[in-house]
mmCIF file of N, CA, C and O in Angstrom:
data_model
loop_
_atom_site.group_PDB
_atom_site.id
_atom_site.type_symbol
_atom_site.label_atom_id
_atom_site.label_comp_id
_atom_site.label_asym_id
_atom_site.label_seq_id
_atom_site.Cartn_x
_atom_site.Cartn_y
_atom_site.Cartn_z
ATOM 1 N N MET A 1 -14.764 10.036 -12.268
ATOM 2 C CA MET A 1 -13.907 9.902 -11.063
ATOM 3 C C MET A 1 -14.244 8.160 -10.796
ATOM 4 O O MET A 1 -15.034 8.058 -10.563
ATOM 5 N N HIS A 2 -13.099 7.706 -10.571
ATOM 6 C CA HIS A 2 -13.523 5.967 -10.142
ATOM 7 C C HIS A 2 -13.905 6.226 -8.668
ATOM 8 O O HIS A 2 -13.425 7.228 -7.660
ATOM 9 N N PRO A 3 -14.770 5.134 -8.071
ATOM 10 C CA PRO A 3 -15.365 5.477 -6.981
ATOM 11 C C PRO A 3 -14.162 5.650 -5.545
ATOM 12 O O PRO A 3 -14.406 5.839 -4.781
ATOM 13 N N SER A 4 -13.135 4.679 -5.959
ATOM 14 C CA SER A 4 -11.891 4.273 -4.665
ATOM 15 C C SER A 4 -11.355 5.648 -4.900
ATOM 16 O O SER A 4 -10.862 6.206 -3.709
ATOM 17 N N THR A 5 -11.062 6.814 -6.346
ATOM 18 C CA THR A 5 -10.540 8.019 -5.899
ATOM 19 C C THR A 5 -11.354 8.733 -4.654
ATOM 20 O O THR A 5 -11.151 9.434 -4.372
ATOM 21 N N GLN A 6 -12.831 8.915 -5.080
ATOM 22 C CA GLN A 6 -13.920 9.442 -4.210
ATOM 23 C C GLN A 6 -13.285 8.914 -2.584
ATOM 24 O O GLN A 6 -13.512 9.918 -1.891
ATOM 25 N N LYS A 7 -13.061 7.765 -2.436
ATOM 26 C CA LYS A 7 -12.716 7.269 -1.402
ATOM 27 C C LYS A 7 -11.498 7.835 -0.878
ATOM 28 O O LYS A 7 -11.827 8.727 0.529
ATOM 29 N N VAL A 8 -10.738 8.348 -1.400
ATOM 30 C CA VAL A 8 -9.401 8.738 -0.858
ATOM 31 C C VAL A 8 -9.780 10.221 -0.498
ATOM 32 O O VAL A 8 -9.238 10.792 0.412
ATOM 33 N N ILE A 9 -10.107 10.529 -1.591
ATOM 34 C CA ILE A 9 -10.538 12.687 -1.321
ATOM 35 C C ILE A 9 -11.175 12.684 -0.219
ATOM 36 O O ILE A 9 -11.006 13.377 0.644
ATOM 37 N N ASP A 10 -12.612 11.944 0.064
ATOM 38 C CA ASP A 10 -13.289 11.724 1.607
ATOM 39 C C ASP A 10 -12.452 11.807 2.468
ATOM 40 O O ASP A 10 -12.803 12.550 3.617
ATOM 41 N N ALA A 11 -11.690 10.986 2.631
ATOM 42 C CA ALA A 11 -10.687 10.351 3.674
ATOM 43 C C ALA A 11 -10.061 11.628 3.766
ATOM 44 O O ALA A 11 -9.442 11.630 5.006
ATOM 45 N N ALA A 12 -9.447 12.100 2.875
ATOM 46 C CA ALA A 12 -8.422 13.293 3.373
ATOM 47 C C ALA A 12 -9.353 14.645 3.487
ATOM 48 O O ALA A 12 -8.546 15.012 4.649
ATOM 49 N N GLN A 13 -10.357 14.745 3.004
ATOM 50 C CA GLN A 13 -10.809 16.076 3.795
ATOM 51 C C GLN A 13 -11.312 15.605 4.887
ATOM 52 O O GLN A 13 -11.301 16.687 5.585
ATOM 53 N N GLU A 14 -11.920 14.441 5.397
ATOM 54 C CA GLU A 14 -12.386 14.357 6.740
ATOM 55 C C GLU A 14 -11.207 14.618 8.125
ATOM 56 O O GLU A 14 -11.305 14.801 9.286
ATOM 57 N N LEU A 15 -9.674 14.272 7.329
ATOM 58 C CA LEU A 15 -8.532 14.827 7.942
ATOM 59 C C LEU A 15 -8.326 16.131 7.717
ATOM 60 O O LEU A 15 -6.866 16.642 8.364
ATOM 61 N N GLY A 16 -8.845 17.012 7.010
ATOM 62 C CA GLY A 16 -8.309 18.191 6.991
ATOM 63 C C GLY A 16 -7.179 18.778 5.817
ATOM 64 O O GLY A 16 -6.832 19.268 5.873
ATOM 65 N N LEU A 17 -7.294 17.379 4.801
ATOM 66 C CA LEU A 17 -6.208 17.522 4.084
ATOM 67 C C LEU A 17 -6.694 17.868 2.631
ATOM 68 O O LEU A 17 -7.568 17.543 2.551
ATOM 69 N N VAL A 18 -5.702 18.677 1.920
ATOM 70 C CA VAL A 18 -6.565 19.242 0.474
ATOM 71 C C VAL A 18 -5.220 18.537 -0.098
ATOM 72 O O VAL A 18 -3.724 18.625 -0.064
ATOM 73 N N ILE A 19 -5.739 17.313 -1.023
ATOM 74 C CA ILE A 19 -4.820 16.494 -2.158
ATOM 75 C C ILE A 19 -5.084 16.975 -3.294
ATOM 76 O O ILE A 19 -6.332 17.072 -3.583
ATOM 77 N N GLU A 20 -4.047 16.867 -4.283
ATOM 78 C CA GLU A 20 -4.289 16.353 -5.684
ATOM 79 C C GLU A 20 -4.420 15.176 -6.324
ATOM 80 O O GLU A 20 -3.090 14.233 -5.942
ATOM 81 N N ILE A 21 -5.227 14.375 -6.923
ATOM 82 C CA ILE A 21 -5.594 13.139 -7.398
ATOM 83 C C ILE A 21 -4.775 13.164 -9.226
ATOM 84 O O ILE A 21 -5.462 14.220 -9.485
ATOM 85 N N LYS A 22 -4.445 12.554 -9.101
ATOM 86 C CA LYS A 22 -3.628 12.250 -10.664
ATOM 87 C C LYS A 22 -4.202 10.753 -10.962
ATOM 88 O O LYS A 22 -3.493 9.956 -10.099
ATOM 89 N N GLU A 23 -5.078 10.715 -12.199
ATOM 90 C CA GLU A 23 -5.758 9.495 -12.529
ATOM 91 C C GLU A 23 -4.489 9.376 -14.138
ATOM 92 O O GLU A 23 -4.607 9.838 -14.959
ATOM 93 N N PHE A 24 -4.199 8.127 -14.094
ATOM 94 C CA PHE A 24 -3.705 7.590 -15.630
ATOM 95 C C PHE A 24 -4.577 6.356 -16.319
ATOM 96 O O PHE A 24 -5.180 6.059 -15.488
ATOM 97 N N ASN A 25 -4.323 6.685 -17.699
ATOM 98 C CA ASN A 25 -4.678 5.597 -18.400
ATOM 99 C C ASN A 25 -3.921 4.177 -18.549
ATOM 100 O O ASN A 25 -5.316 3.424 -18.457
ATOM 101 N N GLN A 26 -2.978 4.541 -18.176
ATOM 102 C CA GLN A 26 -2.301 2.813 -17.935
ATOM 103 C C GLN A 26 -2.190 2.355 -16.189
ATOM 104 O O GLN A 26 -2.610 3.205 -15.589
ATOM 105 N N THR A 27 -2.002 1.040 -16.305
ATOM 106 C CA THR A 27 -2.139 0.502 -15.008
ATOM 107 C C THR A 27 -1.271 1.286 -14.235
ATOM 108 O O THR A 27 0.361 1.650 -14.711
ATOM 109 N N THR A 28 -1.116 1.329 -13.058
ATOM 110 C CA THR A 28 -0.213 1.547 -11.990
ATOM 111 C C THR A 28 -0.154 0.489 -10.584
ATOM 112 O O THR A 28 0.271 1.047 -9.777
ATOM 113 N N ARG A 29 -0.707 -0.337 -11.225
ATOM 114 C CA ARG A 29 -0.918 -1.365 -9.771
ATOM 115 C C ARG A 29 0.950 -1.829 -9.273
ATOM 116 O O ARG A 29 0.764 -2.299 -8.331
ATOM 117 N N THR A 30 1.580 -1.617 -10.027
ATOM 118 C CA THR A 30 3.151 -1.994 -9.367
ATOM 119 C C THR A 30 3.969 -1.147 -9.256
ATOM 120 O O THR A 30 3.742 -0.336 -10.027
ATOM 121 N N ALA A 31 4.861 -1.243 -8.499
ATOM 122 C CA ALA A 31 5.858 -0.034 -8.400
ATOM 123 C C ALA A 31 6.574 0.192 -9.873
ATOM 124 O O ALA A 31 6.261 1.485 -10.392
ATOM 125 N N PRO A 32 7.065 -0.714 -10.783
ATOM 126 C CA PRO A 32 7.521 -0.224 -12.063
ATOM 127 C C PRO A 32 6.430 0.101 -13.013
ATOM 128 O O PRO A 32 7.093 0.935 -13.523
ATOM 129 N N ASP A 33 5.234 -0.121 -12.833
ATOM 130 C CA ASP A 33 4.128 0.348 -13.432
ATOM 131 C C ASP A 33 3.894 1.675 -13.215
ATOM 132 O O ASP A 33 3.770 2.450 -13.884
ATOM 133 N N ALA A 34 3.727 2.079 -12.010
ATOM 134 C CA ALA A 34 3.571 3.542 -11.476
ATOM 135 C C ALA A 34 5.029 4.462 -11.657
ATOM 136 O O ALA A 34 4.512 5.427 -12.247
ATOM 137 N N ALA A 35 5.754 4.154 -11.761
ATOM 138 C CA ALA A 35 7.067 4.645 -12.060
ATOM 139 C C ALA A 35 7.189 4.985 -14.093
ATOM 140 O O ALA A 35 7.303 5.819 -13.737
ATOM 141 N N ARG A 36 7.003 4.051 -14.486
ATOM 142 C CA ARG A 36 6.768 4.401 -15.850
ATOM 143 C C ARG A 36 5.788 5.491 -16.273
ATOM 144 O O ARG A 36 5.453 6.316 -17.201
ATOM 145 N N ALA A 37 4.717 5.482 -15.551
ATOM 146 C CA ALA A 37 3.728 6.325 -15.732
ATOM 147 C C ALA A 37 3.711 7.264 -15.499
ATOM 148 O O ALA A 37 3.567 8.619 -15.997
ATOM 149 N N ILE A 38 4.404 7.864 -14.396
ATOM 150 C CA ILE A 38 4.863 9.398 -14.100
ATOM 151 C C ILE A 38 6.171 9.827 -14.377
ATOM 152 O O ILE A 38 7.034 10.876 -14.535
ATOM 153 N N GLY A 39 7.177 8.788 -14.951
ATOM 154 C CA GLY A 39 8.435 9.036 -15.422
ATOM 155 C C GLY A 39 9.351 9.148 -14.427
ATOM 156 O O GLY A 39 9.997 10.362 -14.694
ATOM 157 N N CYS A 40 9.382 8.478 -13.858
ATOM 158 C CA CYS A 40 10.521 8.636 -12.732
ATOM 159 C C CYS A 40 11.061 7.138 -12.941
ATOM 160 O O CYS A 40 10.494 6.201 -12.826
ATOM 161 N N ASN A 41 12.051 7.211 -11.674
ATOM 162 C CA ASN A 41 12.468 5.928 -11.443
ATOM 163 C C ASN A 41 12.050 5.083 -10.158
ATOM 164 O O ASN A 41 11.172 5.752 -9.429
ATOM 165 N N VAL A 42 11.940 3.807 -10.200
ATOM 166 C CA VAL A 42 11.222 3.017 -9.370
ATOM 167 C C VAL A 42 11.553 3.433 -8.048
ATOM 168 O O VAL A 42 10.752 2.989 -7.151
ATOM 169 N N ALA A 43 12.687 3.436 -7.583
ATOM 170 C CA ALA A 43 13.191 3.854 -6.361
ATOM 171 C C ALA A 43 12.904 4.814 -5.883
ATOM 172 O O ALA A 43 12.402 5.199 -4.400
ATOM 173 N N GLN A 44 12.214 5.914 -6.671
ATOM 174 C CA GLN A 44 11.222 7.003 -6.082
ATOM 175 C C GLN A 44 9.861 6.839 -6.201
ATOM 176 O O GLN A 44 9.141 7.593 -5.551
ATOM 177 N N ILE A 45 9.347 5.662 -5.906
ATOM 178 C CA ILE A 45 8.199 5.090 -5.700
ATOM 179 C C ILE A 45 8.021 4.672 -4.361
ATOM 180 O O ILE A 45 8.746 3.891 -3.971
ATOM 181 N N VAL A 46 6.625 4.560 -3.526
ATOM 182 C CA VAL A 46 6.586 4.090 -2.271
ATOM 183 C C VAL A 46 5.564 3.040 -2.641
ATOM 184 O O VAL A 46 4.144 3.662 -3.108
ATOM 185 N N LYS A 47 5.680 1.942 -2.348
ATOM 186 C CA LYS A 47 4.444 0.825 -2.404
ATOM 187 C C LYS A 47 4.106 0.360 -0.978
ATOM 188 O O LYS A 47 5.032 0.443 -0.540
ATOM 189 N N SER A 48 2.359 0.079 -0.864
ATOM 190 C CA SER A 48 2.259 0.177 0.424
ATOM 191 C C SER A 48 1.767 -1.535 0.418
ATOM 192 O O SER A 48 1.139 -1.873 -0.469
ATOM 193 N N LEU A 49 2.029 -1.998 1.090
ATOM 194 C CA LEU A 49 2.374 -3.817 1.480
ATOM 195 C C LEU A 49 1.657 -3.889 3.032
ATOM 196 O O LEU A 49 1.579 -3.592 3.665
ATOM 197 N N CYS A 50 0.452 -4.853 2.831
ATOM 198 C CA CYS A 50 -0.544 -5.146 3.822
ATOM 199 C C CYS A 50 0.129 -6.568 4.440
ATOM 200 O O CYS A 50 -0.444 -7.455 3.549
ATOM 201 N N PHE A 51 0.711 -6.804 5.685
ATOM 202 C CA PHE A 51 0.520 -7.858 6.398
ATOM 203 C C PHE A 51 -0.398 -8.109 7.241
ATOM 204 O O PHE A 51 -0.880 -7.282 7.939
ATOM 205 N N ALA A 52 -0.401 -9.643 7.949
ATOM 206 C CA ALA A 52 -1.197 -9.454 9.314
ATOM 207 C C ALA A 52 -0.083 -10.008 10.050
ATOM 208 O O ALA A 52 0.855 -11.009 9.710
ATOM 209 N N VAL A 53 -0.093 -9.226 11.220
ATOM 210 C CA VAL A 53 0.930 -9.348 12.455
ATOM 211 C C VAL A 53 0.092 -9.707 13.528
ATOM 212 O O VAL A 53 -1.088 -9.239 13.829
ATOM 213 N N ASN A 54 0.145 -11.074 13.959
ATOM 214 C CA ASN A 54 -0.566 -11.417 15.027
ATOM 215 C C ASN A 54 -2.382 -11.470 14.430
ATOM 216 O O ASN A 54 -3.205 -10.982 15.233
ATOM 217 N N ASP A 55 -2.596 -12.119 13.092
ATOM 218 C CA ASP A 55 -3.580 -12.019 12.616
ATOM 219 C C ASP A 55 -4.231 -10.493 12.394
ATOM 220 O O ASP A 55 -5.614 -10.444 12.368
ATOM 221 N N GLU A 56 -3.553 -9.524 12.843
ATOM 222 C CA GLU A 56 -4.121 -8.245 12.657
ATOM 223 C C GLU A 56 -3.285 -7.389 11.388
ATOM 224 O O GLU A 56 -2.061 -7.442 11.046
ATOM 225 N N PRO A 57 -4.267 -6.490 10.892
ATOM 226 C CA PRO A 57 -3.586 -5.681 9.461
ATOM 227 C C PRO A 57 -2.632 -4.635 9.881
ATOM 228 O O PRO A 57 -2.734 -4.228 10.599
ATOM 229 N N ILE A 58 -1.298 -5.013 9.575
ATOM 230 C CA ILE A 58 -0.341 -3.838 9.566
ATOM 231 C C ILE A 58 -0.205 -3.100 8.090
ATOM 232 O O ILE A 58 0.249 -3.873 6.940
ATOM 233 N N MET A 59 0.070 -1.792 7.802
ATOM 234 C CA MET A 59 0.158 -1.509 6.459
ATOM 235 C C MET A 59 1.778 -0.626 6.460
ATOM 236 O O MET A 59 2.262 -0.253 7.173
ATOM 237 N N ALA A 60 2.918 -1.572 5.561
ATOM 238 C CA ALA A 60 4.055 -0.927 5.480
ATOM 239 C C ALA A 60 4.385 -0.291 4.379
ATOM 240 O O ALA A 60 3.730 -0.718 3.202
ATOM 241 N N LEU A 61 4.810 0.909 4.369
ATOM 242 C CA LEU A 61 4.998 1.618 3.074
ATOM 243 C C LEU A 61 6.806 1.062 2.881
ATOM 244 O O LEU A 61 8.018 1.741 3.850
ATOM 245 N N VAL A 62 6.931 0.467 1.638
ATOM 246 C CA VAL A 62 8.106 0.139 1.041
ATOM 247 C C VAL A 62 9.042 1.241 0.061
ATOM 248 O O VAL A 62 7.941 0.948 -1.129
ATOM 249 N N SER A 63 9.881 1.104 -0.326
ATOM 250 C CA SER A 63 10.912 1.626 -1.400
ATOM 251 C C SER A 63 10.241 0.915 -2.479
ATOM 252 O O SER A 63 10.531 -0.208 -2.356
ATOM 253 N N GLY A 64 10.122 1.419 -3.904
ATOM 254 C CA GLY A 64 9.741 0.201 -4.678
ATOM 255 C C GLY A 64 10.904 -0.434 -5.356
ATOM 256 O O GLY A 64 10.321 -1.092 -5.639
ATOM 257 N N VAL A 65 12.124 0.273 -5.043
ATOM 258 C CA VAL A 65 12.830 -1.242 -5.064
ATOM 259 C C VAL A 65 13.322 -2.125 -4.365
ATOM 260 O O VAL A 65 14.239 -3.241 -4.423
ATOM 261 N N ASN A 66 12.816 -1.726 -3.181
ATOM 262 C CA ASN A 66 12.902 -2.618 -1.931
ATOM 263 C C ASN A 66 11.702 -3.990 -1.767
ATOM 264 O O ASN A 66 10.549 -3.571 -2.214
ATOM 265 N N GLN A 67 12.509 -4.799 -1.014
ATOM 266 C CA GLN A 67 11.474 -5.907 -0.520
ATOM 267 C C GLN A 67 10.829 -5.474 0.860
ATOM 268 O O GLN A 67 12.085 -5.114 1.495
ATOM 269 N N LEU A 68 10.009 -5.807 1.483
ATOM 270 C CA LEU A 68 9.986 -6.049 2.987
ATOM 271 C C LEU A 68 10.733 -6.939 3.522
ATOM 272 O O LEU A 68 10.427 -8.267 3.209
ATOM 273 N N ASP A 69 11.650 -7.397 4.272
ATOM 274 C CA ASP A 69 11.986 -8.031 5.332
ATOM 275 C C ASP A 69 11.186 -8.435 6.547
ATOM 276 O O ASP A 69 10.878 -8.121 7.465
ATOM 277 N N GLU A 70 10.353 -9.705 6.545
ATOM 278 C CA GLU A 70 9.678 -9.613 7.521
ATOM 279 C C GLU A 70 10.327 -10.248 8.759
ATOM 280 O O GLU A 70 9.388 -10.098 9.743
ATOM 281 N N ARG A 71 11.592 -10.567 8.789
ATOM 282 C CA ARG A 71 11.894 -10.985 10.174
ATOM 283 C C ARG A 71 12.096 -9.557 10.760
ATOM 284 O O ARG A 71 11.539 -9.596 12.393
ATOM 285 N N LYS A 72 12.135 -8.296 9.844
ATOM 286 C CA LYS A 72 12.749 -7.343 10.815
ATOM 287 C C LYS A 72 10.951 -6.493 10.594
ATOM 288 O O LYS A 72 11.080 -5.632 12.299
ATOM 289 N N LEU A 73 9.996 -6.983 10.531
ATOM 290 C CA LEU A 73 8.615 -6.582 10.316
ATOM 291 C C LEU A 73 7.747 -6.954 11.907
ATOM 292 O O LEU A 73 7.888 -6.396 12.947
ATOM 293 N N ALA A 74 8.639 -8.287 11.854
ATOM 294 C CA ALA A 74 8.330 -9.008 13.402
ATOM 295 C C ALA A 74 8.887 -8.421 14.281
ATOM 296 O O ALA A 74 8.257 -8.317 15.413
ATOM 297 N N ALA A 75 10.169 -8.258 14.503
ATOM 298 C CA ALA A 75 10.630 -7.704 15.213
ATOM 299 C C ALA A 75 10.368 -6.004 16.071
ATOM 300 O O ALA A 75 10.060 -6.182 17.134
ATOM 301 N N LEU A 76 9.825 -5.541 14.870
ATOM 302 C CA LEU A 76 9.126 -4.259 15.141
ATOM 303 C C LEU A 76 8.115 -4.323 15.995
ATOM 304 O O LEU A 76 7.733 -3.360 16.568
ATOM 305 N N CYS A 77 7.351 -5.470 15.286
ATOM 306 C CA CYS A 77 5.763 -5.610 16.263
ATOM 307 C C CYS A 77 6.073 -6.254 17.406
ATOM 308 O O CYS A 77 5.047 -6.515 17.945
ATOM 309 N N GLY A 78 7.593 -6.845 17.434
ATOM 310 C CA GLY A 78 7.613 -7.307 18.668
ATOM 311 C C GLY A 78 7.208 -9.320 19.143
ATOM 312 O O GLY A 78 6.726 -9.399 19.879
ATOM 313 N N VAL A 79 6.907 -9.483 17.545
ATOM 314 C CA VAL A 79 6.694 -10.703 17.524
ATOM 315 C C VAL A 79 7.395 -11.631 17.173
ATOM 316 O O VAL A 79 8.375 -11.128 16.696
ATOM 317 N N GLY A 80 7.212 -12.854 17.092
ATOM 318 C CA GLY A 80 7.990 -13.994 16.215
ATOM 319 C C GLY A 80 7.733 -13.981 14.890
ATOM 320 O O GLY A 80 6.826 -13.496 14.811
ATOM 321 N N ARG A 81 8.608 -14.613 13.770
ATOM 322 C CA ARG A 81 8.708 -14.286 12.624
ATOM 323 C C ARG A 81 7.636 -15.042 12.086
ATOM 324 O O ARG A 81 6.671 -14.627 11.182
ATOM 325 N N LYS A 82 6.885 -15.953 12.679
ATOM 326 C CA LYS A 82 5.988 -17.523 12.509
ATOM 327 C C LYS A 82 4.674 -16.428 12.097
ATOM 328 O O LYS A 82 3.552 -16.922 12.102
ATOM 329 N N LYS A 83 4.884 -15.174 13.303
ATOM 330 C CA LYS A 83 3.506 -14.322 13.167
ATOM 331 C C LYS A 83 3.069 -13.440 12.382
ATOM 332 O O LYS A 83 1.864 -12.692 12.439
ATOM 333 N N VAL A 84 3.827 -13.556 11.141
ATOM 334 C CA VAL A 84 3.931 -12.323 10.040
ATOM 335 C C VAL A 84 3.847 -13.174 8.963
ATOM 336 O O VAL A 84 4.520 -14.189 8.373
ATOM 337 N N LYS A 85 2.579 -12.585 8.261
ATOM 338 C CA LYS A 85 2.839 -13.190 6.947
ATOM 339 C C LYS A 85 1.648 -12.197 6.175
ATOM 340 O O LYS A 85 1.367 -11.125 6.496
ATOM 341 N N ARG A 86 1.537 -12.411 4.741
ATOM 342 C CA ARG A 86 1.030 -11.501 3.697
ATOM 343 C C ARG A 86 -0.403 -11.329 4.307
ATOM 344 O O ARG A 86 -1.232 -12.833 4.290
ATOM 345 N N ALA A 87 -1.203 -10.564 4.284
ATOM 346 C CA ALA A 87 -2.734 -10.288 4.364
ATOM 347 C C ALA A 87 -3.119 -11.086 3.140
ATOM 348 O O ALA A 87 -3.032 -10.812 2.024
ATOM 349 N N SER A 88 -4.481 -11.116 3.482
ATOM 350 C CA SER A 88 -5.165 -11.862 2.496
ATOM 351 C C SER A 88 -5.657 -11.095 1.932
ATOM 352 O O SER A 88 -6.118 -9.920 2.488
ATOM 353 N N ALA A 89 -6.761 -11.259 0.652
ATOM 354 C CA ALA A 89 -7.193 -10.539 0.196
ATOM 355 C C ALA A 89 -8.092 -9.765 1.027
ATOM 356 O O ALA A 89 -8.908 -8.533 1.132
ATOM 357 N N ASP A 90 -9.420 -10.618 1.687
ATOM 358 C CA ASP A 90 -10.276 -10.271 2.108
ATOM 359 C C ASP A 90 -9.654 -9.118 3.639
ATOM 360 O O ASP A 90 -10.629 -8.020 4.144
ATOM 361 N N MET A 91 -8.785 -9.630 4.211
ATOM 362 C CA MET A 91 -8.306 -8.701 5.347
ATOM 363 C C MET A 91 -7.632 -7.256 5.001
ATOM 364 O O MET A 91 -8.257 -6.368 5.404
ATOM 365 N N VAL A 92 -7.294 -7.050 3.714
ATOM 366 C CA VAL A 92 -6.716 -5.998 3.498
ATOM 367 C C VAL A 92 -7.875 -5.052 2.712
ATOM 368 O O VAL A 92 -8.250 -3.657 2.950
ATOM 369 N N LYS A 93 -8.754 -5.655 2.119
ATOM 370 C CA LYS A 93 -10.592 -4.824 1.916
ATOM 371 C C LYS A 93 -11.183 -4.540 3.087
ATOM 372 O O LYS A 93 -11.306 -3.619 3.194
ATOM 373 N N ALA A 94 -10.921 -5.349 4.081
ATOM 374 C CA ALA A 94 -11.837 -4.987 5.041
ATOM 375 C C ALA A 94 -10.632 -3.802 6.352
ATOM 376 O O ALA A 94 -11.144 -2.944 6.706
ATOM 377 N N ALA A 95 -9.624 -3.405 5.878
ATOM 378 C CA ALA A 95 -8.989 -2.996 6.788
ATOM 379 C C ALA A 95 -8.744 -1.611 6.279
ATOM 380 O O ALA A 95 -8.644 -0.826 6.297
ATOM 381 N N THR A 96 -8.716 -1.783 4.951
ATOM 382 C CA THR A 96 -8.456 -0.730 4.132
ATOM 383 C C THR A 96 -9.407 -0.096 2.899
ATOM 384 O O THR A 96 -9.513 1.384 2.456
ATOM 385 N N GLY A 97 -10.630 -1.042 2.622
ATOM 386 C CA GLY A 97 -12.048 -0.398 1.687
ATOM 387 C C GLY A 97 -11.422 -0.645 0.644
ATOM 388 O O GLY A 97 -12.280 -0.057 -0.360
ATOM 389 N N PHE A 98 -10.150 -1.400 0.198
ATOM 390 C CA PHE A 98 -9.726 -1.283 -1.140
ATOM 391 C C PHE A 98 -9.534 -2.897 -1.855
ATOM 392 O O PHE A 98 -8.502 -3.539 -0.406
ATOM 393 N N SER A 99 -9.417 -3.178 -2.617
ATOM 394 C CA SER A 99 -8.895 -4.723 -2.737
ATOM 395 C C SER A 99 -7.719 -4.489 -3.333
ATOM 396 O O SER A 99 -6.630 -3.299 -3.513
#
């Protein structure tokens, strides 16, 4: 089992959740990759996107076929558009524990 998989299992258990993990031989890095791996339409995939809003990490869950509208995210968070940007790799790792 990949160490990242164990992190997810441990976090779920701490929350009292029982989850089933499925690992794939092929990549599932992108929404189209994940859809191909499990045999569904990309619209049925949820992708997680990490943004920096006022230099704080915000995780957005978005349908695989959609793009996040940064103006709408800014409005939802009560900030100006210029305060929203893609999170750096370092911020994502620090916030989520994953690259």
